[in-house]
Structure formats: structure tokens, C-alpha cells
C-alpha positions as a printed Julia matrix, in Angstrom:
245×3 Matrix{Float64}:
  76.04   94.7   142.9
  72.64   95.13  141.25
  71.73   93.84  137.8
  71.73   97.31  136.2
  75.25   98.06  137.42
  76.48   94.63  136.3
  74.9    95.12  132.89
  76.58   98.51  132.5
  79.98   97.06  133.41
  79.51   94.17  130.99
  78.52   96.57  128.22
  81.51   98.79  128.92
  83.89   95.82  128.77
  82.34   94.65  125.51
  82.64   98.09  123.93
  86.23   98.38  125.15
  87.11   95.02  123.65
  85.61   95.94  120.29
  87.25   99.36  120.45
  90.68   97.86  121.06
  90.28   95.09  118.53
  89.49   97.48  115.72
  92.86   99.2   116.09
  94.52   95.86  115.36
  93.88   95.62  111.62
  96.37   94.98  108.84
  97.52   98.04  106.94
  99.58   98.94  103.89
 102.5   101.37  103.88
 105.71  101.91  101.96
 109.21  101.35  103.36
 112.75  100.89  102.11
 113.92   97.31  101.57
 117.46   96.76  100.21
 117.54  100.35   98.9
 114.25   99.85   97.05
 110.85  101.25   97.99
 108.49   98.37   98.76
 104.79   98.07   99.5
 104.32   96.51  102.94
 101.2    94.66  104.08
 101.03   93.79  107.75
 100.72   95.04  111.3
 103.38   95.52  113.91
 106.46   93.46  113.01
 104.54   91.53  110.34
 105.76   91.95  106.76
 103.46   89.61  104.86
 103.67   88.35  101.28
 102.48   91.15   98.99
 103.11   89.2    95.79
 100.17   86.88   96.43
  98.04   89.93   97.23
  99.05   92.01   94.22
  95.69   91.5    92.5
  94.1    93.36   95.42
  96.24   96.46   94.83
  93.94   98.72   92.84
  96.07  101.83   92.54
  99.64  103.08   92.97
 100.52  106.69   92.11
 103.83  108.51   92.25
 104.31  112.27   92.75
 107.07  114.79   92.19
 107.9   117.61   94.62
 105.12  119.77   93.14
 102.61  116.97   93.71
 102.23  116.32   90.02
 101.5   112.68   89.23
 104.24  110.37   87.97
 103.51  107.04   86.34
 104.75  104.19   88.53
 103.91  100.54   89.04
 104.75   97.72   91.41
 107.01   94.92   90.19
 107.77   91.56   91.77
 111.05   91.07   93.6
 111.04   87.74   95.42
 108.2    87.91   97.95
 108.07   91.71   97.72
 106.4    94.23   95.44
 108.76   97.14   94.82
 108.22  100.47   93.1
 109.36  100.7    89.48
 110.65  104.27   89.9
 112.78  104.88   92.97
 113.08  108.64   92.33
 109.54  109.71   93.29
 109.06  112.38   95.96
 105.92  110.67   97.3
 103.78  107.65   96.51
 100.25  106.53   97.34
  98.49  103.2    97.17
  95.13  101.54   97.68
  94.41   97.87   98.39
  90.87   96.47   98.41
  90.97   93.53  100.82
  87.42   92.49  100.04
  84.86   90.88  102.34
  85.76   89.25  105.66
  83.54   87.64  108.29
  84.37   86.63  111.85
  82.64   83.68  113.51
  81.92   83.13  117.19
  85.09   81.07  117.63
  87.24   84.0   116.47
  88.05   82.67  113.01
  88.02   84.91  109.93
  86.77   83.88  106.48
  87.0    85.74  103.16
  83.23   85.86  102.67
  80.26   88.09  103.42
  77.3    87.59  105.73
  75.32   86.12  102.83
  77.76   83.19  102.89
  78.27   83.07  106.68
  74.91   84.11  108.2
  75.95   83.39  111.82
  79.01   85.68  111.66
  79.44   88.07  114.59
  80.98   90.61  112.2
  81.1    90.97  108.43
  83.02   93.83  106.87
  84.47   95.13  103.64
  88.03   96.32  104.25
  90.0    98.89  102.25
  93.61   99.97  102.84
  95.02  103.35  101.84
  98.59  104.69  102.05
 100.52  107.93  101.52
 104.32  107.84  101.8
 106.84  110.68  101.85
 110.44  109.86  100.94
 111.69  112.27  103.61
 110.5   114.24  106.66
 106.94  115.33  107.28
 105.82  118.16  105.01
 102.64  119.83  103.79
 100.45  117.39  101.87
  97.51  118.31   99.61
  94.2   116.51   99.61
  94.6   113.67   97.13
  91.44  112.75   95.27
  92.35  109.07   94.93
  92.72  108.68   98.71
  89.25  107.99  100.1
  90.58  108.15  103.68
  93.57  110.42  104.18
  95.7   111.69  107.07
  96.82  115.29  106.48
  99.32  117.09  108.75
  98.16  120.58  109.69
 100.68  123.34  109.05
 103.34  124.45  106.59
 106.45  123.21  108.4
 107.13  120.48  110.93
 109.83  119.41  113.36
 112.19  116.63  112.3
 112.74  115.51  115.9
 110.8   112.74  117.64
 108.54  113.86  120.49
 107.4   117.04  118.76
 103.61  117.39  118.62
 101.85  117.34  115.26
  98.16  117.86  114.57
  96.54  115.84  111.8
  93.19  116.21  110.07
  91.42  113.01  108.98
  89.53  113.33  105.71
  86.98  110.9   104.31
  85.88  111.6   100.74
  87.53  115.0   101.11
  85.67  116.03  104.27
  86.89  116.14  107.87
  85.38  113.33  109.95
  84.73  112.91  113.64
  85.27  109.51  115.23
  88.3   108.22  113.34
  90.68  106.17  115.52
  94.28  107.34  115.14
  97.62  105.98  116.4
 101.11  107.31  115.72
 102.93  104.0   115.15
 101.21  100.94  113.68
 104.6    99.25  113.16
 106.21   99.42  116.61
 103.16   99.99  118.82
 100.01   98.73  117.04
  98.17   98.03  120.31
  98.38  101.57  121.67
  95.14  103.24  122.7
  94.0   105.39  119.77
  92.98  109.02  119.91
  89.6   109.9   118.4
  89.33  112.7   115.85
  87.17  115.62  117.03
  84.34  117.35  115.17
  86.91  119.07  112.94
  88.59  115.76  112.19
  91.67  116.69  114.22
  93.96  114.72  116.52
  97.33  115.74  117.98
 100.1   113.19  118.48
 103.86  113.23  119.14
 106.28  112.18  116.42
 107.16  108.63  117.43
 110.46  107.64  115.81
 113.72  109.18  114.67
 113.4   107.13  111.52
 110.35  105.58  109.85
 107.0   106.8   111.2
 103.73  105.15  110.16
 100.67  107.01  111.46
  97.42  105.07  111.03
  93.72  105.97  111.07
  90.63  103.78  110.96
  87.21  105.03  109.93
  84.04  102.99  109.46
  81.73  103.74  106.54
  78.08  102.67  106.66
  77.23   99.53  104.75
  75.63   99.81  101.34
  74.32   96.24  101.62
  73.6    95.01  105.15
  72.69   91.56  103.88
  76.35   91.08  102.88
  78.46   93.26  105.2
  77.91   95.39  108.3
  80.28   98.22  107.35
  83.28   99.18  105.25
  86.39   99.62  107.37
  88.89  102.05  105.88
  92.45  102.01  107.24
  94.8   104.76  106.07
  98.49  105.28  106.79
 100.78  108.27  106.45
 104.45  107.29  106.5
 107.51  109.53  106.5
 111.13  109.51  107.65
 112.82  111.66  110.29
 116.6   111.9   109.75
 119.0   110.39  112.27
 122.01  112.25  113.64
 125.07  112.55  111.44
 127.54  109.69  111.79
């Protein structure tokens, strides 16, 4: 094997590792807990303490069926943050997770490159979420959602396995290159699909129950001395009904 071939293989492995790792980020979404709607922060089976992170939650907005805003807030309930109004049709949230840097030994620190100059990666991370209280339905572009997953169409199947196309919007515009998976809760390590030049990906509905679709999109840094990029992670969660008992 010549040096050029070896170098290409090494580069491919490195890119693949980075590519996979970046689908393994913590997200926020909403889910029912003891008949209350709670904000979840985690990845896969993780359901981490949101109370100690509540100062990072910058916005929570409720909506009625006509997508008119309803005033809601998060309130403490043990180690959870639950929604004050359990009657909303939909709810959105945004959490600014701040600066994080990764060192060569794989450890993460809540600081920028200006504080950890030898970091292999420094990023600003933002989490966005849209939740429907029922099945998938048409969703408008929401101005407060910087990164948003929008299902394409006017009506959708309520059965798992059905294909759905989504458009990924960043600042209201379709973006190419977003990494999208159809279940960050039960299969966070799945290989993502990449949005095309129209911002579109097509994925099967994953669960006959809670579905949490996730998309990651990297925004260019506004200050390279402090962070390499801003990583936006958005979720769209909804519920497919189970069979009658």
C-alpha cells in the first residue's frame, strides 16, 4: 500500500469518526411525564436534570391549533421542568448550552478556545425543539426557531414505517448539509441522512408512539479565537396513536 493510498484511508476514517460523533449530541424535546408535559434534556435513554439547567432555557412558547401563541412557562417539579399549561396544541423551546471545548484526551470543558487554546474542538451549542401533542401535521415556519424541521405536505400517515419528507430551515431558509435522524431517543447512533440542496430528507416514521426527529446544522463561527462553529441541534417530536385497547 503506497503512502497516498494510506493517507486517503486515514483521512476517510477521520472524517467518518467526526461525522458519526457529531450525531451524538445532547438535545432537548418535550415528552409526557406523569401526565404532565416536561422538557427533556438528553440523548438516547438519558433524561438529565433540567432543573439545574433551567437558566440556559431562553425561550418556551405555547401554541393553539391555529398556531397563535399562548403564554406558557416551565415550572419545577422535582428534578423536572414541566409546562405550566397542559392544554397547548404545540410547544417550542430553545436552550443555549454555551461554549464547550474538547481536549485531546476526550474530555469536555465549559469554556472557549480562548480559555483552552490546545482544544481539538471548541463550539457554541444551541438546542431547539418543536413538539406536537398529537400526530404529525402541517407546521408553519416559526420565527423563534433558528433551526427547524418542517414536514412537507398537508396530511401524514399515523402509522410507523410510512415515509415522510422534511425540509430543514436555518434562519428561515432551506439548508443543504444538515444531518438528520428519525429517532434520537431510541436510536441516536444511526447513520444520518444529509439534507439536499433544497433542504430535504425523507425518512420513515419510526415509532407507534413518541417520535423525536433530530437535525444538526453547523453555523460558521463569528469569533474563531473563541469557538470554531455554532452547532445547532433541532428536534421535532410528535405522537402516533397506538391501537385501541
